[in-house]
PDB file of C-alpha atoms in Angstrom:
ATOM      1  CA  UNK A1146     111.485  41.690  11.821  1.00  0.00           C
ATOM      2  CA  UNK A1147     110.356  38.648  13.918  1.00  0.00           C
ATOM      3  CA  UNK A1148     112.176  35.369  14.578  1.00  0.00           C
ATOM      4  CA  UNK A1149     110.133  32.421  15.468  1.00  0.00           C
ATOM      5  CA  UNK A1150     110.324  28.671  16.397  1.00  0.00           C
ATOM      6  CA  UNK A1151     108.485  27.029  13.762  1.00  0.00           C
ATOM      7  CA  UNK A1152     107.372  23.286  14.568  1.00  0.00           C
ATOM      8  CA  UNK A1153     106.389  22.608  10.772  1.00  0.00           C
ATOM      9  CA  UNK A1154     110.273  24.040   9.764  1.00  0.00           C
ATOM     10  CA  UNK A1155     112.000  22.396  12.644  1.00  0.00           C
ATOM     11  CA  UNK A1156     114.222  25.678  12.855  1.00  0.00           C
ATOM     12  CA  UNK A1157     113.689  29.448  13.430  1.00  0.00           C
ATOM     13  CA  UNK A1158     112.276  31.409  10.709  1.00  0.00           C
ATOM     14  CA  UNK A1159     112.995  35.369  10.217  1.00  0.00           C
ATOM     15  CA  UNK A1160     109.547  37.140   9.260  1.00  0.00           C
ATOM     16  CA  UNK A1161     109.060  40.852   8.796  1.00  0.00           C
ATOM     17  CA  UNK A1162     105.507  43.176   9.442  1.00  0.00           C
ATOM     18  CA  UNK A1163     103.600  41.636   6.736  1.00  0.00           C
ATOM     19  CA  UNK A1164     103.417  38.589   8.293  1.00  0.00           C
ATOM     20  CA  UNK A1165     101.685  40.190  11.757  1.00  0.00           C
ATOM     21  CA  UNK A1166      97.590  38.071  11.472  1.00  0.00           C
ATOM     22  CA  UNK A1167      96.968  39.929  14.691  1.00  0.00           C
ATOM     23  CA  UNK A1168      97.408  42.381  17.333  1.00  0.00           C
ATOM     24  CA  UNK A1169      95.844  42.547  19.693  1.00  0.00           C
ATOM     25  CA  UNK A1170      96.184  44.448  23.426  1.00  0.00           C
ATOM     26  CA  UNK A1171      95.057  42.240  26.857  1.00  0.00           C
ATOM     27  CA  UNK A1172      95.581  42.470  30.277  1.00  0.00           C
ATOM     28  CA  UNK A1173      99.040  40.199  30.442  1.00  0.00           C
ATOM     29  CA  UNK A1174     100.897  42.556  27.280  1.00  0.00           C
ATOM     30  CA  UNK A1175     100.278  42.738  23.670  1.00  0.00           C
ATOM     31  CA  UNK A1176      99.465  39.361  21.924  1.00  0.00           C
ATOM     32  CA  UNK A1177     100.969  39.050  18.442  1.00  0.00           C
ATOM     33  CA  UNK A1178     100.058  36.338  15.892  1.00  0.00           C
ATOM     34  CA  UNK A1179     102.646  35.624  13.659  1.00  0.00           C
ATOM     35  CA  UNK A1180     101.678  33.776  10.308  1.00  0.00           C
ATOM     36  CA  UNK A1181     104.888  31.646   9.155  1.00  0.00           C
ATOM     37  CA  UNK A1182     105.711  31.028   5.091  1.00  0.00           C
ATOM     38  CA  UNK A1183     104.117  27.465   5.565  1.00  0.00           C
ATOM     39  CA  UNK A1184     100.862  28.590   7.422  1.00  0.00           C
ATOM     40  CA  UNK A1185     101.639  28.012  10.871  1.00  0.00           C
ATOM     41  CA  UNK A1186     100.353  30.642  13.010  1.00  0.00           C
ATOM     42  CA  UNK A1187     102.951  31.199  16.075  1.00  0.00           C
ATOM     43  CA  UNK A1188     102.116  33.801  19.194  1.00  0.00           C
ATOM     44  CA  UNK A1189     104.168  36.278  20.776  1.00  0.00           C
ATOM     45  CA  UNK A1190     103.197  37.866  24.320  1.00  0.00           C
ATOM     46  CA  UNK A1191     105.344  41.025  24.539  1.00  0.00           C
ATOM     47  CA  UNK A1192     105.397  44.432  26.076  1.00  0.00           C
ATOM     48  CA  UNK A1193     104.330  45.465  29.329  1.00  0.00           C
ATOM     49  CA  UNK A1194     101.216  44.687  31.733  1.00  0.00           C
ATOM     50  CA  UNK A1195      99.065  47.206  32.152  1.00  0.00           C
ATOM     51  CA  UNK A1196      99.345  49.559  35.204  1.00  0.00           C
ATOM     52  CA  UNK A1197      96.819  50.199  37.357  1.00  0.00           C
ATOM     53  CA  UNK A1198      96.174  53.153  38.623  1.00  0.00           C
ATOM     54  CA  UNK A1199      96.401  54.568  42.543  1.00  0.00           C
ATOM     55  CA  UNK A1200      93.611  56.934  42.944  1.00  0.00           C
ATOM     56  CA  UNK A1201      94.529  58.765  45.924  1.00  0.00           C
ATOM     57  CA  UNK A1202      91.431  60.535  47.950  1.00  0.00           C
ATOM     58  CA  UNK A1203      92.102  63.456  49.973  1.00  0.00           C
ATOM     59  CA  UNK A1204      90.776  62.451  53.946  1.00  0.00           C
TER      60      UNK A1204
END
């Protein structure tokens, strides 16, 4: 389950899985768009960056 801010509602609105448009994985975290009961789509940055990785080379 989700809670969002709609604008359209003018309050927060509980949606559940069905209502995921898009996921999607990008540098900053996972980017989630969230389709609300009256259409607006709201999105969500969550989860962690990406780590890079330390190659160490032997000398």
């Amino acid at each position: 389950m989700f809670v969002i801010d709609c604008p359209a509602h003018g309050s927060r609105v509980l949606l559940s899985e069905r209502r995921i448009r898009n996921l999607r994985n990008t540098d900053t975290g996972v980017l989630l768009d969230l389709e609300c009961y009256c259409g607006h789509i709201e999105q969500i940055r969550t989860g962690r960056r990406h780590a890079t990785r330390r190659v160490t080379v032997p000398e």
